[in-house]
PDB file of C-alpha atoms in Angstrom:
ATOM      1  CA  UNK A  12       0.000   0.000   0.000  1.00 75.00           C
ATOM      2  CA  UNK A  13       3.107   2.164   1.098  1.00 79.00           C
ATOM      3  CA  UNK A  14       4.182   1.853  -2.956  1.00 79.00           C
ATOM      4  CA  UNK A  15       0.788   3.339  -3.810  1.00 79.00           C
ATOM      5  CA  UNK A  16       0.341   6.365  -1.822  1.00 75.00           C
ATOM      6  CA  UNK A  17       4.298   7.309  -3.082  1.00 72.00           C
ATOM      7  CA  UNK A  18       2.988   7.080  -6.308  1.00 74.00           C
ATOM      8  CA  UNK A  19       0.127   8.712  -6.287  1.00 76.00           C
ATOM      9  CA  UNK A  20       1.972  11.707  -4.180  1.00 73.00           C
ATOM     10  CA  UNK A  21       4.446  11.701  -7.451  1.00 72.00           C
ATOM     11  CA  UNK A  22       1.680  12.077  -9.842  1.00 81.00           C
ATOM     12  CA  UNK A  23       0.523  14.666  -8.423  1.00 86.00           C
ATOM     13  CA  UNK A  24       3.135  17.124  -8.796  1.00 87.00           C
ATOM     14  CA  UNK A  25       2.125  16.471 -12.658  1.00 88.00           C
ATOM     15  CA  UNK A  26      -1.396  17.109 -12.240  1.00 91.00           C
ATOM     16  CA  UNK A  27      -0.847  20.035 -10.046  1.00 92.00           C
ATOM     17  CA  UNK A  28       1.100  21.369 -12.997  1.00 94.00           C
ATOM     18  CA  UNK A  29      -1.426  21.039 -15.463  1.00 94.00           C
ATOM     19  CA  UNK A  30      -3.483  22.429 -13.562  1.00 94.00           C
ATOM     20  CA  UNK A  31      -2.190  25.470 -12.164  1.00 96.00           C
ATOM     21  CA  UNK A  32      -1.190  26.405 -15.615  1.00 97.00           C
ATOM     22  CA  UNK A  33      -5.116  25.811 -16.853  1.00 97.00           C
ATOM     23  CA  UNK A  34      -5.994  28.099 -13.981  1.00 97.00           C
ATOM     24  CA  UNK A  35      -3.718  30.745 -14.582  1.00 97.00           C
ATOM     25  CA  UNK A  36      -5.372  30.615 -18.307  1.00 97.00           C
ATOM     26  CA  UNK A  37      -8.778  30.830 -16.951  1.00 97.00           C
ATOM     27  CA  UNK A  38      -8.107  33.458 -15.139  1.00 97.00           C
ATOM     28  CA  UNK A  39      -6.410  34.975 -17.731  1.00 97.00           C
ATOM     29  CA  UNK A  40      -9.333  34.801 -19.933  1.00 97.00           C
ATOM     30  CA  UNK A  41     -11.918  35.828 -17.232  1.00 97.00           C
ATOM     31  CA  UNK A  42      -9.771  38.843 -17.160  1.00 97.00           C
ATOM     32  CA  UNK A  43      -9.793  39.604 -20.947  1.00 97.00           C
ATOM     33  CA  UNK A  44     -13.073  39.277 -20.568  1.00 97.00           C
ATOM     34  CA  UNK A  45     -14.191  41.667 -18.176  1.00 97.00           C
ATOM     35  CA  UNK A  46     -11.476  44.251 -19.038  1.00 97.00           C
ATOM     36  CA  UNK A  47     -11.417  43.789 -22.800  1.00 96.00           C
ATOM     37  CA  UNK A  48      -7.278  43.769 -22.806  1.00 96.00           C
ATOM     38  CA  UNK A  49      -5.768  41.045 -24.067  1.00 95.00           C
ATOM     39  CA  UNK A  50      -2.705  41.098 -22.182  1.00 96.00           C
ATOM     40  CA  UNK A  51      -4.058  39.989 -19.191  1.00 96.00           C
ATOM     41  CA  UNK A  52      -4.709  36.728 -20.884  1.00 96.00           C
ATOM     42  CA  UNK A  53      -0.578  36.512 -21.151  1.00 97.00           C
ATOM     43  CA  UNK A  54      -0.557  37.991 -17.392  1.00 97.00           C
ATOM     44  CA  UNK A  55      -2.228  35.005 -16.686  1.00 97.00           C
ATOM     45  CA  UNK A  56      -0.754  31.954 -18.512  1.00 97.00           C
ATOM     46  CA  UNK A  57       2.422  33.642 -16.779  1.00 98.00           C
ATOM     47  CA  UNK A  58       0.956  33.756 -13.323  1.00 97.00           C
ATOM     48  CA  UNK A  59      -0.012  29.643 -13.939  1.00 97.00           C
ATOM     49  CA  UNK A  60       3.327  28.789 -15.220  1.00 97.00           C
ATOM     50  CA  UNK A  61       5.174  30.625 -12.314  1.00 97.00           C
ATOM     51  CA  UNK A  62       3.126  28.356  -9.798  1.00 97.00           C
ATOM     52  CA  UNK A  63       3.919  25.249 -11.812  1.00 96.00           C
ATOM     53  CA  UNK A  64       7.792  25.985 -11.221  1.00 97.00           C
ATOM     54  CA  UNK A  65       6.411  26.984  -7.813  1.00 96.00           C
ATOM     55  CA  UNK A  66       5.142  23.634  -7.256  1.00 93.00           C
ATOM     56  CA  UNK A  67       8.027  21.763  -8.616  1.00 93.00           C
ATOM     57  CA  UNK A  68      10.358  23.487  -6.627  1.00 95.00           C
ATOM     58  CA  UNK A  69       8.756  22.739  -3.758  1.00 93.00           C
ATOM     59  CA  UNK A  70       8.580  19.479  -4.552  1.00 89.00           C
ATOM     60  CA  UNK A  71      12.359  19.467  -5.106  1.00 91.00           C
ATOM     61  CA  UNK A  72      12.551  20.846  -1.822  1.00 93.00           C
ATOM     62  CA  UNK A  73      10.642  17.814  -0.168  1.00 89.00           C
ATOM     63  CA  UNK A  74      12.602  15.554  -2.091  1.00 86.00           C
ATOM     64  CA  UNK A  75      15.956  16.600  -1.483  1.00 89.00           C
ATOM     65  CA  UNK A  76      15.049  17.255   2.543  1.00 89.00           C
ATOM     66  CA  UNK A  77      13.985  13.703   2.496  1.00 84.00           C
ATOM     67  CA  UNK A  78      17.157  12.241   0.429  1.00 82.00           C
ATOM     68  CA  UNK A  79      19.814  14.516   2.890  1.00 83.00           C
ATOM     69  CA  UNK A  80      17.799  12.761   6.141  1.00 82.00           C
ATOM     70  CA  UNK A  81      18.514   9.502   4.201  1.00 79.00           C
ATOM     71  CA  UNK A  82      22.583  10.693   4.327  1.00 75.00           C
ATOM     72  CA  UNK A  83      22.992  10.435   7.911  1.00 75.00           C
ATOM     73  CA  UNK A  84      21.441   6.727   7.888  1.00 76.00           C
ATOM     74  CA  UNK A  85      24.326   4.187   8.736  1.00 75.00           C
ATOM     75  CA  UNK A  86      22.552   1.599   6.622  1.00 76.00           C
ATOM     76  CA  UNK A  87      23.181   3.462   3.169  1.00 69.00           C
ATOM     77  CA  UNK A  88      26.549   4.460   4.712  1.00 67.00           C
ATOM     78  CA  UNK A  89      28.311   1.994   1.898  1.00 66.00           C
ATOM     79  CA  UNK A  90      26.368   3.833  -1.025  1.00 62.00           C
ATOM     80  CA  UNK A  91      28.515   7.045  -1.291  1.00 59.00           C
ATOM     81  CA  UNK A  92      28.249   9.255  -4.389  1.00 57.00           C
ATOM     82  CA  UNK A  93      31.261   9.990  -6.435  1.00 56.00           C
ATOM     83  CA  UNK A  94      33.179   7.336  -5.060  1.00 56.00           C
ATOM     84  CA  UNK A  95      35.851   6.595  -7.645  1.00 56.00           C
ATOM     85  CA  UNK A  96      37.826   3.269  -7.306  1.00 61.00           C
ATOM     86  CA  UNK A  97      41.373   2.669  -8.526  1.00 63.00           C
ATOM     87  CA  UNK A  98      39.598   0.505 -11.552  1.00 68.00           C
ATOM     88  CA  UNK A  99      37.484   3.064 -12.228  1.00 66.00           C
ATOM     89  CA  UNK A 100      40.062   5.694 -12.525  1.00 67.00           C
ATOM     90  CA  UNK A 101      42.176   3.609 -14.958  1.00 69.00           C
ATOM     91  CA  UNK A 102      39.290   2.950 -17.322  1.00 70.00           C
ATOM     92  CA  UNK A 103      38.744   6.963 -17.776  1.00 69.00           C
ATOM     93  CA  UNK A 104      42.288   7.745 -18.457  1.00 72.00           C
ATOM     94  CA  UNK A 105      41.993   4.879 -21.013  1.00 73.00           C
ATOM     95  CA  UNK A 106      39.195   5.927 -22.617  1.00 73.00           C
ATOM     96  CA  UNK A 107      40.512   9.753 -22.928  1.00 68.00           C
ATOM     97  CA  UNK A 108      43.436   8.447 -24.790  1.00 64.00           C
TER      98      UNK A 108
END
């Protein structure tokens, strides 16, 4: 069930995307509308696309918050990032020449 809910909290961030850009084009258009300019329809697709980076920065946020409490967890001690080996070194220098 645990499986489910995380995926369903990741597609989320894509529907709250789509959305928030569809509402910042409503209200856009509800603006053209009453004020008879038409840049306020452009006012508003911007207003929905800056809370869809909004939203995906806070998800980023989350995300990374989580992944940095995960750092500090003795079990994923042996999963370090950019840790080269010997091996590893010797293949790159190979492949450059």
């Amino acid at each position: 069930m645990r499986k489910t809910v995380e995926g369903a909290e990741k597609l989320s961030l894509g529907i709250s995307i789509v959305v928030a850009v569809l509402m910042g084009i409503g209200i856009g258009i509800w603006l053209k509308n009453i004020f008879h300019q038409n840049w306020l329809l452009w006012l508003g697709v911007f207003w929905g696309v800056a809370a869809a980076l909004l939203n995906i920065k806070k998800e980023y946020d989350k995300l990374k918050k989580d992944l940095d409490s995960l750092k500090d967890n003795p079990e994923f001690k042996n999963y370090q990032m950019n840790k080269k080996t010997k091996e590893e070194d010797d293949d790159l220098e190979e492949f450059e020449k």
